[in-house]
Amino acid sequence: MKNFVFISPNFPITYWHFCRCLKNDGLCVLGIGDCPPELLLPELVDSLEEYRQVSSLENYDEVYRAVAYYAWKYGRIDWLESNNEYWLEQNARLRTDFNITSGFKTEDMPKIKLKSAMKEHYENAGIKTARYRTAESPEACKDFAKEVGYPIIVKPDNGVGANDTYKLKSDADADKFFAGKPKTAYIAEEFIDAEINSYDAVIDSRSEPMFETGNVTPCSIMDVVNTNGNSVYYIVKDLAEDVRAAGRAIIKELGVRSRFVHCEFFRLLRDQHIGKRGELVALEYNMRPSGGYSPDMMNYANSTDVYRIWADMVAYDSTLVATGARAFCAFAGRRTGKRFLYSEQDIRDIYRDRIKVVAKVPDALSPAMGNTMYLGLFDTKKDMDGFYGTVLAEKKQ
């Protein structure tokens, strides 16, 4: 029996489905987290062979001892995952220390986490990237802006999502940013007017996709975070062929095996220095599933079960799970404090069976996703756009 250690299996909350599928596929699923066991969902508890609470997942020694205990009690650890970008480096360190060969180790982290290194690999895969330079001083950013023009984007070279990412529109903004800049290393990048298109796939041990889909984010997550705005994105009904080709190319370049991946691209909204309207440009890649409730949205959009596909990949390196009828699955995230035109009940009444989920967004995800989410399923983009217009319509002042 394979032993699978899941770090923080309770977050996001729906990941109990993955644990259940692993258990059903015959794996021994072992949890480690900082959540008290009495607060775990019964479905998760039932899916775990054992759960060990630590005082903090930031405490490497505590987490290490928990893994060591499992190795002593159950034998060799075959898999260790958290599927949360924040813990990728810790996961790699644990795999290195316990010689777990089913995932990335410490020596792999620069190409997996550093945005500057990602650009090199995207270019090796034949995908264009935005111009950039290290942002070590206000002068460096100002010189870069003279080359590419304002606005420019500054973001941590080793960062999570759009956190601590800013748009600088002038020399004064550069001075202000560096006056309060965190100590972490930053890069400056030319601004790209684009929407984000992603390639999401479960990849087998031969670097071949077992399942493929994608999502589109029409608005900037950076702006959502920095302006406390509403959030929208959707799982596509049909994956664009250029996204499919670009996603497969970067997977081959990186030599990714046995992993659920989320690779991001810009699709240009107008002709720019880097290319023509509609072309793809590399953004970044993540060696874990798309965040939040995306796996559930993939299920709705593809009439399938990506949790089972994912678990089957771990257990068998293949799957018999099929996909069915496809549709757009839309996420609309409302921000608390805004005066919306329609109430939750109004929306339920208008969309009835089209609404799949209405729920509070966890605080850890709310900066990028809003505070209350509405998931809807639609056959056409026109209907989906109408849904966004209704859910996010605000009362006039």
mmCIF file of C-alpha atoms in Angstrom:
data_model
loop_
_atom_site.group_PDB
_atom_site.id
_atom_site.type_symbol
_atom_site.label_atom_id
_atom_site.label_comp_id
_atom_site.label_asym_id
_atom_site.label_seq_id
_atom_site.Cartn_x
_atom_site.Cartn_y
_atom_site.Cartn_z
ATOM 1 C CA MET A 1 0.000 0.000 0.000
ATOM 2 C CA LYS A 2 1.288 3.465 -0.926
ATOM 3 C CA ASN A 3 1.531 6.074 1.825
ATOM 4 C CA PHE A 4 0.393 9.589 0.894
ATOM 5 C CA VAL A 5 1.090 12.468 3.305
ATOM 6 C CA PHE A 6 -1.222 15.434 2.726
ATOM 7 C CA ILE A 7 -0.099 18.717 4.303
ATOM 8 C CA SER A 8 -3.078 20.927 5.288
ATOM 9 C CA PRO A 9 -5.697 18.584 3.778
ATOM 10 C CA ASN A 10 -8.524 20.809 5.017
ATOM 11 C CA PHE A 11 -7.608 23.757 2.765
ATOM 12 C CA PRO A 12 -9.260 24.426 0.445
ATOM 13 C CA ILE A 13 -12.185 22.761 2.170
ATOM 14 C CA THR A 14 -13.290 20.736 -0.872
ATOM 15 C CA TYR A 15 -9.994 18.831 -1.057
ATOM 16 C CA TRP A 16 -11.525 16.126 1.108
ATOM 17 C CA HIS A 17 -12.804 14.796 -2.231
ATOM 18 C CA PHE A 18 -9.202 14.131 -3.289
ATOM 19 C CA CYS A 19 -8.456 12.364 0.011
ATOM 20 C CA ARG A 20 -11.593 10.238 -0.411
ATOM 21 C CA CYS A 21 -10.581 9.268 -3.952
ATOM 22 C CA LEU A 22 -7.056 8.363 -2.823
ATOM 23 C CA LYS A 23 -8.504 6.161 -0.088
ATOM 24 C CA ASN A 24 -10.886 4.512 -2.554
ATOM 25 C CA ASP A 25 -7.889 3.810 -4.817
ATOM 26 C CA GLY A 26 -6.223 1.905 -1.980
ATOM 27 C CA LEU A 27 -3.774 4.496 -0.622
ATOM 28 C CA CYS A 28 -3.067 5.155 3.043
ATOM 29 C CA VAL A 29 -3.793 8.894 3.392
ATOM 30 C CA LEU A 30 -2.066 10.643 6.309
ATOM 31 C CA GLY A 31 -2.837 14.251 7.215
ATOM 32 C CA ILE A 32 -0.742 16.958 8.887
ATOM 33 C CA GLY A 33 -2.179 20.396 9.669
ATOM 34 C CA ASP A 34 -2.609 23.153 12.215
ATOM 35 C CA CYS A 35 -6.399 22.781 12.359
ATOM 36 C CA PRO A 36 -7.716 21.068 15.503
ATOM 37 C CA PRO A 37 -9.000 17.616 14.539
ATOM 38 C CA GLU A 38 -12.447 18.311 15.977
ATOM 39 C CA LEU A 39 -12.885 21.121 13.418
ATOM 40 C CA LEU A 40 -12.162 18.923 10.387
ATOM 41 C CA LEU A 41 -15.046 17.917 8.139
ATOM 42 C CA PRO A 42 -16.354 14.435 8.981
ATOM 43 C CA GLU A 43 -15.859 13.503 5.309
ATOM 44 C CA LEU A 44 -12.166 14.399 5.592
ATOM 45 C CA VAL A 45 -11.685 12.553 8.874
ATOM 46 C CA ASP A 46 -13.271 9.470 7.322
ATOM 47 C CA SER A 47 -10.862 9.689 4.369
ATOM 48 C CA LEU A 48 -7.687 9.893 6.483
ATOM 49 C CA GLU A 49 -5.992 6.935 8.112
ATOM 50 C CA GLU A 50 -4.565 9.336 10.699
ATOM 51 C CA TYR A 51 -4.238 13.066 11.300
ATOM 52 C CA ARG A 52 -1.567 14.831 13.348
ATOM 53 C CA GLN A 53 -1.972 18.435 14.439
ATOM 54 C CA VAL A 54 1.034 20.755 14.676
ATOM 55 C CA SER A 55 1.017 24.141 16.399
ATOM 56 C CA SER A 56 2.162 25.840 13.181
ATOM 57 C CA LEU A 57 2.856 24.628 9.667
ATOM 58 C CA GLU A 58 5.556 27.325 9.593
ATOM 59 C CA ASN A 59 7.521 25.260 12.148
ATOM 60 C CA TYR A 60 9.566 22.928 9.971
ATOM 61 C CA ASP A 61 10.832 20.837 12.873
ATOM 62 C CA GLU A 62 7.277 20.056 14.003
ATOM 63 C CA VAL A 63 6.157 19.091 10.511
ATOM 64 C CA TYR A 64 9.329 17.050 10.006
ATOM 65 C CA ARG A 65 8.684 15.102 13.211
ATOM 66 C CA ALA A 66 5.112 14.396 12.116
ATOM 67 C CA VAL A 67 6.333 12.965 8.800
ATOM 68 C CA ALA A 68 9.024 10.982 10.635
ATOM 69 C CA TYR A 69 6.367 9.511 12.916
ATOM 70 C CA TYR A 70 4.321 8.414 9.912
ATOM 71 C CA ALA A 71 7.398 6.860 8.283
ATOM 72 C CA TRP A 72 8.107 4.943 11.518
ATOM 73 C CA LYS A 73 4.522 3.757 11.914
ATOM 74 C CA TYR A 74 3.463 3.113 8.300
ATOM 75 C CA GLY A 75 6.725 2.673 6.408
ATOM 76 C CA ARG A 76 8.201 4.545 3.477
ATOM 77 C CA ILE A 77 6.389 7.721 2.396
ATOM 78 C CA ASP A 78 5.610 7.494 -1.321
ATOM 79 C CA TRP A 79 3.933 10.881 -1.851
ATOM 80 C CA LEU A 80 3.896 14.190 0.017
ATOM 81 C CA GLU A 81 1.775 17.111 -1.195
ATOM 82 C CA SER A 82 -0.099 20.168 0.005
ATOM 83 C CA ASN A 83 -1.305 21.496 -3.371
ATOM 84 C CA ASN A 84 -0.942 24.982 -1.931
ATOM 85 C CA GLU A 85 1.657 27.246 -3.505
ATOM 86 C CA TYR A 86 2.661 28.717 -0.149
ATOM 87 C CA TRP A 87 4.045 25.357 1.010
ATOM 88 C CA LEU A 88 5.829 24.271 -2.186
ATOM 89 C CA GLU A 89 9.309 24.983 -0.834
ATOM 90 C CA GLN A 90 8.607 23.230 2.453
ATOM 91 C CA ASN A 91 7.159 20.259 0.559
ATOM 92 C CA ALA A 92 10.343 20.094 -1.523
ATOM 93 C CA ARG A 93 12.529 20.195 1.598
ATOM 94 C CA LEU A 94 10.527 17.374 3.188
ATOM 95 C CA ARG A 95 10.775 15.272 0.012
ATOM 96 C CA THR A 96 14.527 15.875 -0.015
ATOM 97 C CA ASP A 97 14.974 14.987 3.654
ATOM 98 C CA PHE A 98 12.837 11.819 3.375
ATOM 99 C CA ASN A 99 13.988 10.906 -0.169
ATOM 100 C CA ILE A 100 10.454 10.999 -1.559
ATOM 101 C CA THR A 101 10.922 10.722 -5.329
ATOM 102 C CA SER A 102 7.391 11.491 -6.547
ATOM 103 C CA GLY A 103 7.723 15.286 -6.622
ATOM 104 C CA PHE A 104 10.036 18.258 -6.792
ATOM 105 C CA LYS A 105 12.944 18.483 -4.353
ATOM 106 C CA THR A 106 14.893 21.435 -2.994
ATOM 107 C CA GLU A 107 17.247 21.637 -5.978
ATOM 108 C CA ASP A 108 14.241 22.043 -8.294
ATOM 109 C CA MET A 109 12.818 25.088 -6.523
ATOM 110 C CA PRO A 110 14.530 27.903 -8.455
ATOM 111 C CA LYS A 111 12.923 26.853 -11.763
ATOM 112 C CA ILE A 112 9.589 26.212 -10.040
ATOM 113 C CA LYS A 113 9.302 29.321 -7.856
ATOM 114 C CA LEU A 114 11.409 32.148 -9.302
ATOM 115 C CA LYS A 115 9.513 34.227 -11.840
ATOM 116 C CA SER A 116 12.775 35.241 -13.498
ATOM 117 C CA ALA A 117 13.708 31.566 -14.020
ATOM 118 C CA MET A 118 10.242 30.835 -15.421
ATOM 119 C CA LYS A 119 10.897 33.275 -18.238
ATOM 120 C CA GLU A 120 13.950 31.316 -19.368
ATOM 121 C CA HIS A 121 12.013 28.057 -19.484
ATOM 122 C CA TYR A 122 9.063 29.613 -21.308
ATOM 123 C CA GLU A 123 11.459 31.027 -23.910
ATOM 124 C CA ASN A 124 13.120 27.609 -24.262
ATOM 125 C CA ALA A 125 9.638 26.253 -24.991
ATOM 126 C CA GLY A 126 9.211 28.826 -27.766
ATOM 127 C CA ILE A 127 6.811 31.111 -25.890
ATOM 128 C CA LYS A 128 7.427 34.860 -25.743
ATOM 129 C CA THR A 129 7.837 36.582 -22.378
ATOM 130 C CA ALA A 130 7.532 40.192 -21.234
ATOM 131 C CA ARG A 131 10.712 42.241 -20.854
ATOM 132 C CA TYR A 132 11.977 42.526 -17.298
ATOM 133 C CA ARG A 133 14.909 43.379 -15.072
ATOM 134 C CA THR A 134 15.758 43.069 -11.399
ATOM 135 C CA ALA A 135 14.244 45.871 -9.331
ATOM 136 C CA GLU A 136 17.017 46.605 -6.877
ATOM 137 C CA SER A 137 16.563 50.377 -6.681
ATOM 138 C CA PRO A 138 14.301 53.267 -7.748
ATOM 139 C CA GLU A 139 16.896 54.193 -10.360
ATOM 140 C CA ALA A 140 16.802 50.691 -11.840
ATOM 141 C CA CYS A 141 13.013 50.898 -12.221
ATOM 142 C CA LYS A 142 13.184 54.392 -13.714
ATOM 143 C CA ASP A 143 15.814 53.298 -16.238
ATOM 144 C CA PHE A 144 13.686 50.285 -17.145
ATOM 145 C CA ALA A 145 10.616 52.526 -17.569
ATOM 146 C CA LYS A 146 12.597 54.717 -19.979
ATOM 147 C CA GLU A 147 13.111 51.596 -22.088
ATOM 148 C CA VAL A 148 9.601 50.109 -21.998
ATOM 149 C CA GLY A 149 7.449 53.042 -20.862
ATOM 150 C CA TYR A 150 5.170 53.394 -17.858
ATOM 151 C CA PRO A 151 3.277 51.708 -16.350
ATOM 152 C CA ILE A 152 5.544 48.895 -15.200
ATOM 153 C CA ILE A 153 4.760 46.017 -12.857
ATOM 154 C CA VAL A 154 6.904 45.192 -9.816
ATOM 155 C CA LYS A 155 6.478 41.841 -8.108
ATOM 156 C CA PRO A 156 8.440 39.475 -5.846
ATOM 157 C CA ASP A 157 10.726 37.178 -7.795
ATOM 158 C CA ASN A 158 9.676 34.433 -5.394
ATOM 159 C CA GLY A 159 6.041 35.214 -4.690
ATOM 160 C CA VAL A 160 2.589 33.676 -4.374
ATOM 161 C CA GLY A 161 0.031 34.744 -6.980
ATOM 162 C CA ALA A 162 -0.559 38.499 -7.200
ATOM 163 C CA ASN A 163 0.345 39.166 -3.572
ATOM 164 C CA ASP A 164 2.595 42.221 -3.074
ATOM 165 C CA THR A 165 2.426 43.055 -6.793
ATOM 166 C CA TYR A 166 2.066 46.703 -7.854
ATOM 167 C CA LYS A 167 1.645 48.841 -10.941
ATOM 168 C CA LEU A 168 4.002 51.844 -11.042
ATOM 169 C CA LYS A 169 2.826 54.692 -13.261
ATOM 170 C CA SER A 170 5.557 57.275 -12.706
ATOM 171 C CA ASP A 171 8.971 58.019 -11.212
ATOM 172 C CA ALA A 172 7.148 59.235 -8.115
ATOM 173 C CA ASP A 173 5.458 55.832 -7.774
ATOM 174 C CA ALA A 174 8.868 54.162 -7.998
ATOM 175 C CA ASP A 175 10.219 56.342 -5.196
ATOM 176 C CA LYS A 176 7.142 55.636 -3.057
ATOM 177 C CA PHE A 177 7.351 51.893 -3.652
ATOM 178 C CA PHE A 178 10.995 51.661 -2.645
ATOM 179 C CA ALA A 179 10.430 53.782 0.433
ATOM 180 C CA GLY A 180 8.332 50.951 1.855
ATOM 181 C CA LYS A 181 9.602 47.997 -0.182
ATOM 182 C CA PRO A 182 9.870 44.621 1.622
ATOM 183 C CA LYS A 183 13.353 43.126 1.837
ATOM 184 C CA THR A 184 12.497 40.346 -0.593
ATOM 185 C CA ALA A 185 13.951 40.456 -4.132
ATOM 186 C CA TYR A 186 11.693 42.050 -6.767
ATOM 187 C CA ILE A 187 11.631 42.163 -10.539
ATOM 188 C CA ALA A 188 10.220 44.906 -12.749
ATOM 189 C CA GLU A 189 8.262 43.852 -15.832
ATOM 190 C CA GLU A 190 6.725 45.715 -18.732
ATOM 191 C CA PHE A 191 2.959 46.122 -18.452
ATOM 192 C CA ILE A 192 0.957 43.820 -20.719
ATOM 193 C CA ASP A 193 -2.634 44.777 -21.577
ATOM 194 C CA ALA A 194 -4.168 41.312 -21.565
ATOM 195 C CA GLU A 195 -6.504 38.797 -20.031
ATOM 196 C CA ILE A 196 -5.088 35.683 -18.379
ATOM 197 C CA ASN A 197 -5.623 32.315 -20.021
ATOM 198 C CA SER A 198 -4.504 29.164 -18.216
ATOM 199 C CA TYR A 199 -3.657 25.600 -19.108
ATOM 200 C CA ASP A 200 -4.768 23.193 -16.381
ATOM 201 C CA ALA A 201 -3.918 19.525 -16.661
ATOM 202 C CA VAL A 202 -3.305 16.280 -14.823
ATOM 203 C CA ILE A 203 0.030 15.003 -16.172
ATOM 204 C CA ASP A 204 1.107 11.364 -16.008
ATOM 205 C CA SER A 205 4.573 9.870 -15.418
ATOM 206 C CA ARG A 206 5.412 10.192 -19.127
ATOM 207 C CA SER A 207 4.676 13.944 -19.180
ATOM 208 C CA GLU A 208 1.453 13.264 -21.101
ATOM 209 C CA PRO A 209 -1.887 14.886 -20.177
ATOM 210 C CA MET A 210 -4.611 12.666 -18.705
ATOM 211 C CA PHE A 211 -7.046 15.593 -18.505
ATOM 212 C CA GLU A 212 -6.884 19.131 -19.895
ATOM 213 C CA THR A 213 -8.925 22.290 -19.464
ATOM 214 C CA GLY A 214 -8.291 25.988 -18.835
ATOM 215 C CA ASN A 215 -9.633 29.136 -17.296
ATOM 216 C CA VAL A 216 -9.860 32.790 -18.283
ATOM 217 C CA THR A 217 -9.498 35.755 -15.932
ATOM 218 C CA PRO A 218 -10.783 38.853 -17.765
ATOM 219 C CA CYS A 219 -9.695 41.301 -15.042
ATOM 220 C CA SER A 220 -6.361 41.770 -13.314
ATOM 221 C CA ILE A 221 -6.027 39.838 -10.035
ATOM 222 C CA MET A 222 -3.444 42.445 -9.022
ATOM 223 C CA ASP A 223 -6.100 45.158 -9.381
ATOM 224 C CA VAL A 224 -8.667 43.073 -7.490
ATOM 225 C CA VAL A 225 -6.240 42.677 -4.587
ATOM 226 C CA ASN A 226 -5.023 46.280 -4.569
ATOM 227 C CA THR A 227 -8.433 47.942 -5.061
ATOM 228 C CA ASN A 228 -10.509 45.554 -2.957
ATOM 229 C CA GLY A 229 -12.648 44.856 -6.014
ATOM 230 C CA ASN A 230 -14.994 42.106 -7.146
ATOM 231 C CA SER A 231 -13.507 39.045 -8.830
ATOM 232 C CA VAL A 232 -14.444 37.050 -11.923
ATOM 233 C CA TYR A 233 -13.002 34.117 -13.815
ATOM 234 C CA TYR A 234 -14.370 31.088 -15.606
ATOM 235 C CA ILE A 235 -13.509 27.587 -16.750
ATOM 236 C CA VAL A 236 -13.675 27.478 -20.534
ATOM 237 C CA LYS A 237 -16.153 25.333 -22.421
ATOM 238 C CA ASP A 238 -13.503 24.396 -24.981
ATOM 239 C CA LEU A 239 -9.755 24.764 -24.443
ATOM 240 C CA ALA A 240 -8.192 27.018 -27.102
ATOM 241 C CA GLU A 241 -5.725 25.120 -29.266
ATOM 242 C CA ASP A 242 -2.945 27.688 -28.845
ATOM 243 C CA VAL A 243 -3.281 27.416 -25.046
ATOM 244 C CA ARG A 244 -3.206 23.617 -25.303
ATOM 245 C CA ALA A 245 -0.058 23.734 -27.453
ATOM 246 C CA ALA A 246 1.684 26.265 -25.209
ATOM 247 C CA GLY A 247 0.784 24.327 -22.059
ATOM 248 C CA ARG A 248 2.082 21.060 -23.456
ATOM 249 C CA ALA A 249 5.265 22.769 -24.616
ATOM 250 C CA ILE A 250 6.182 24.163 -21.186
ATOM 251 C CA ILE A 251 5.359 20.816 -19.530
ATOM 252 C CA LYS A 252 7.797 19.085 -21.901
ATOM 253 C CA GLU A 253 10.425 21.778 -21.324
ATOM 254 C CA LEU A 254 10.230 21.395 -17.545
ATOM 255 C CA GLY A 255 10.044 17.596 -17.662
ATOM 256 C CA VAL A 256 6.944 17.610 -15.459
ATOM 257 C CA ARG A 257 5.756 14.160 -14.423
ATOM 258 C CA SER A 258 2.891 12.950 -12.233
ATOM 259 C CA ARG A 259 1.464 16.337 -11.330
ATOM 260 C CA PHE A 260 -1.630 18.540 -11.517
ATOM 261 C CA VAL A 261 -0.438 21.798 -13.121
ATOM 262 C CA HIS A 262 -1.675 25.346 -13.677
ATOM 263 C CA CYS A 263 0.221 27.322 -16.362
ATOM 264 C CA GLU A 264 -0.690 30.953 -17.056
ATOM 265 C CA PHE A 265 -0.465 33.046 -20.218
ATOM 266 C CA PHE A 266 -1.374 36.565 -21.258
ATOM 267 C CA ARG A 267 -3.696 36.882 -24.258
ATOM 268 C CA LEU A 268 -3.058 40.332 -25.693
ATOM 269 C CA LEU A 269 -6.056 42.654 -25.804
ATOM 270 C CA ARG A 270 -4.435 44.996 -28.337
ATOM 271 C CA ASP A 271 -1.355 45.230 -30.544
ATOM 272 C CA GLN A 272 1.678 45.888 -28.347
ATOM 273 C CA HIS A 273 5.450 45.854 -28.507
ATOM 274 C CA ILE A 274 5.482 42.137 -27.726
ATOM 275 C CA GLY A 275 2.911 40.987 -30.280
ATOM 276 C CA LYS A 276 -0.432 41.335 -32.019
ATOM 277 C CA ARG A 277 -3.869 41.363 -30.436
ATOM 278 C CA GLY A 278 -4.962 37.819 -29.546
ATOM 279 C CA GLU A 279 -1.450 36.352 -29.300
ATOM 280 C CA LEU A 280 -0.256 34.461 -26.220
ATOM 281 C CA VAL A 281 2.606 35.622 -24.023
ATOM 282 C CA ALA A 282 3.978 33.668 -21.058
ATOM 283 C CA LEU A 283 3.089 34.749 -17.534
ATOM 284 C CA GLU A 284 4.027 32.071 -14.956
ATOM 285 C CA TYR A 285 3.427 28.428 -14.084
ATOM 286 C CA ASN A 286 2.402 26.633 -10.908
ATOM 287 C CA MET A 287 3.108 23.009 -10.098
ATOM 288 C CA ARG A 288 -0.197 22.532 -8.260
ATOM 289 C CA PRO A 289 -3.890 22.807 -9.139
ATOM 290 C CA SER A 290 -5.467 26.164 -9.863
ATOM 291 C CA GLY A 291 -6.442 27.698 -6.537
ATOM 292 C CA GLY A 292 -9.645 27.960 -4.577
ATOM 293 C CA TYR A 293 -12.646 26.094 -5.957
ATOM 294 C CA SER A 294 -11.227 25.612 -9.452
ATOM 295 C CA PRO A 295 -11.188 21.781 -9.335
ATOM 296 C CA ASP A 296 -14.911 21.783 -8.529
ATOM 297 C CA MET A 297 -15.517 24.259 -11.354
ATOM 298 C CA MET A 298 -13.593 21.970 -13.725
ATOM 299 C CA ASN A 299 -15.929 19.156 -12.715
ATOM 300 C CA TYR A 300 -19.027 21.230 -13.462
ATOM 301 C CA ALA A 301 -17.638 22.502 -16.776
ATOM 302 C CA ASN A 302 -16.570 19.072 -18.031
ATOM 303 C CA SER A 303 -19.130 16.737 -16.401
ATOM 304 C CA THR A 304 -16.295 14.789 -14.802
ATOM 305 C CA ASP A 305 -14.405 14.241 -11.548
ATOM 306 C CA VAL A 306 -10.888 15.682 -11.577
ATOM 307 C CA TYR A 307 -10.355 14.507 -7.995
ATOM 308 C CA ARG A 308 -10.723 10.905 -9.181
ATOM 309 C CA ILE A 309 -8.542 11.535 -12.238
ATOM 310 C CA TRP A 310 -5.898 13.086 -10.003
ATOM 311 C CA ALA A 311 -6.041 10.203 -7.504
ATOM 312 C CA ASP A 312 -5.987 7.636 -10.320
ATOM 313 C CA MET A 313 -2.823 9.277 -11.630
ATOM 314 C CA VAL A 314 -1.195 8.771 -8.223
ATOM 315 C CA ALA A 315 -2.456 5.210 -7.812
ATOM 316 C CA TYR A 316 -2.379 3.797 -11.358
ATOM 317 C CA ASP A 317 -0.787 6.396 -13.678
ATOM 318 C CA SER A 318 -3.963 6.132 -15.782
ATOM 319 C CA THR A 319 -7.705 6.616 -15.415
ATOM 320 C CA LEU A 320 -10.996 5.338 -16.765
ATOM 321 C CA VAL A 321 -12.817 8.536 -15.768
ATOM 322 C CA ALA A 322 -14.330 10.210 -18.826
ATOM 323 C CA THR A 323 -15.520 13.728 -19.517
ATOM 324 C CA GLY A 324 -19.057 14.503 -20.648
ATOM 325 C CA ALA A 325 -21.053 17.501 -21.814
ATOM 326 C CA ARG A 326 -19.085 20.739 -21.546
ATOM 327 C CA ALA A 327 -20.132 24.241 -20.518
ATOM 328 C CA PHE A 328 -18.741 27.467 -19.100
ATOM 329 C CA CYS A 329 -18.421 27.474 -15.320
ATOM 330 C CA ALA A 330 -18.389 31.048 -14.037
ATOM 331 C CA PHE A 331 -17.054 32.369 -10.725
ATOM 332 C CA ALA A 332 -18.316 35.738 -9.467
ATOM 333 C CA GLY A 333 -16.821 36.981 -6.212
ATOM 334 C CA ARG A 334 -18.665 39.788 -4.429
ATOM 335 C CA ARG A 335 -16.810 42.134 -2.100
ATOM 336 C CA THR A 336 -18.344 42.840 1.311
ATOM 337 C CA GLY A 337 -19.273 46.517 1.771
ATOM 338 C CA LYS A 338 -20.483 47.110 -1.773
ATOM 339 C CA ARG A 339 -24.180 47.871 -2.324
ATOM 340 C CA PHE A 340 -25.368 45.264 -4.810
ATOM 341 C CA LEU A 341 -28.552 45.649 -6.814
ATOM 342 C CA TYR A 342 -29.689 42.043 -6.401
ATOM 343 C CA SER A 343 -29.862 40.022 -3.211
ATOM 344 C CA GLU A 344 -28.619 36.467 -2.893
ATOM 345 C CA GLN A 345 -32.213 35.228 -3.053
ATOM 346 C CA ASP A 346 -32.855 37.348 -6.161
ATOM 347 C CA ILE A 347 -29.924 35.670 -7.881
ATOM 348 C CA ARG A 348 -31.066 32.211 -6.841
ATOM 349 C CA ASP A 349 -34.538 32.978 -8.198
ATOM 350 C CA ILE A 350 -33.255 34.378 -11.504
ATOM 351 C CA TYR A 351 -30.774 31.584 -12.242
ATOM 352 C CA ARG A 352 -32.382 28.656 -10.398
ATOM 353 C CA ASP A 353 -30.709 25.446 -11.620
ATOM 354 C CA ARG A 354 -27.855 27.396 -13.237
ATOM 355 C CA ILE A 355 -26.495 28.296 -9.813
ATOM 356 C CA LYS A 356 -24.256 25.507 -8.504
ATOM 357 C CA VAL A 357 -22.723 27.030 -5.371
ATOM 358 C CA VAL A 358 -23.211 30.115 -3.206
ATOM 359 C CA ALA A 359 -20.745 30.256 -0.318
ATOM 360 C CA LYS A 360 -18.481 32.424 1.799
ATOM 361 C CA VAL A 361 -14.920 32.662 0.514
ATOM 362 C CA PRO A 362 -12.305 31.688 3.139
ATOM 363 C CA ASP A 363 -10.420 34.677 4.539
ATOM 364 C CA ALA A 364 -7.112 33.362 3.161
ATOM 365 C CA LEU A 365 -8.512 33.535 -0.387
ATOM 366 C CA SER A 366 -10.718 36.621 -0.122
ATOM 367 C CA PRO A 367 -8.133 39.280 -1.151
ATOM 368 C CA ALA A 368 -8.058 37.790 -4.665
ATOM 369 C CA MET A 369 -11.524 36.213 -4.806
ATOM 370 C CA GLY A 370 -13.938 38.471 -2.914
ATOM 371 C CA ASN A 371 -15.969 37.526 0.158
ATOM 372 C CA THR A 372 -18.998 35.692 -1.275
ATOM 373 C CA MET A 373 -18.800 33.472 -4.341
ATOM 374 C CA TYR A 374 -21.439 32.484 -6.877
ATOM 375 C CA LEU A 375 -20.724 29.602 -9.251
ATOM 376 C CA GLY A 376 -22.920 29.270 -12.323
ATOM 377 C CA LEU A 377 -22.986 26.928 -15.318
ATOM 378 C CA PHE A 378 -23.821 28.257 -18.802
ATOM 379 C CA ASP A 379 -23.960 26.930 -22.354
ATOM 380 C CA THR A 380 -22.960 30.213 -24.020
ATOM 381 C CA LYS A 381 -20.589 33.045 -23.203
ATOM 382 C CA LYS A 382 -23.433 35.505 -23.761
ATOM 383 C CA ASP A 383 -25.466 33.891 -20.982
ATOM 384 C CA MET A 384 -22.404 33.814 -18.736
ATOM 385 C CA ASP A 385 -21.713 37.515 -19.310
ATOM 386 C CA GLY A 386 -25.320 38.246 -18.374
ATOM 387 C CA PHE A 387 -24.802 36.328 -15.138
ATOM 388 C CA TYR A 388 -21.766 38.459 -14.287
ATOM 389 C CA GLY A 389 -23.724 41.611 -15.050
ATOM 390 C CA THR A 390 -26.513 40.559 -12.709
ATOM 391 C CA VAL A 391 -24.451 39.251 -9.796
ATOM 392 C CA LEU A 392 -22.054 42.201 -9.740
ATOM 393 C CA ALA A 393 -24.516 45.012 -10.557
ATOM 394 C CA GLU A 394 -24.282 47.735 -7.890
ATOM 395 C CA LYS A 395 -26.894 50.212 -6.763
ATOM 396 C CA LYS A 396 -26.494 53.762 -8.039
ATOM 397 C CA GLN A 397 -25.374 56.254 -5.442
#
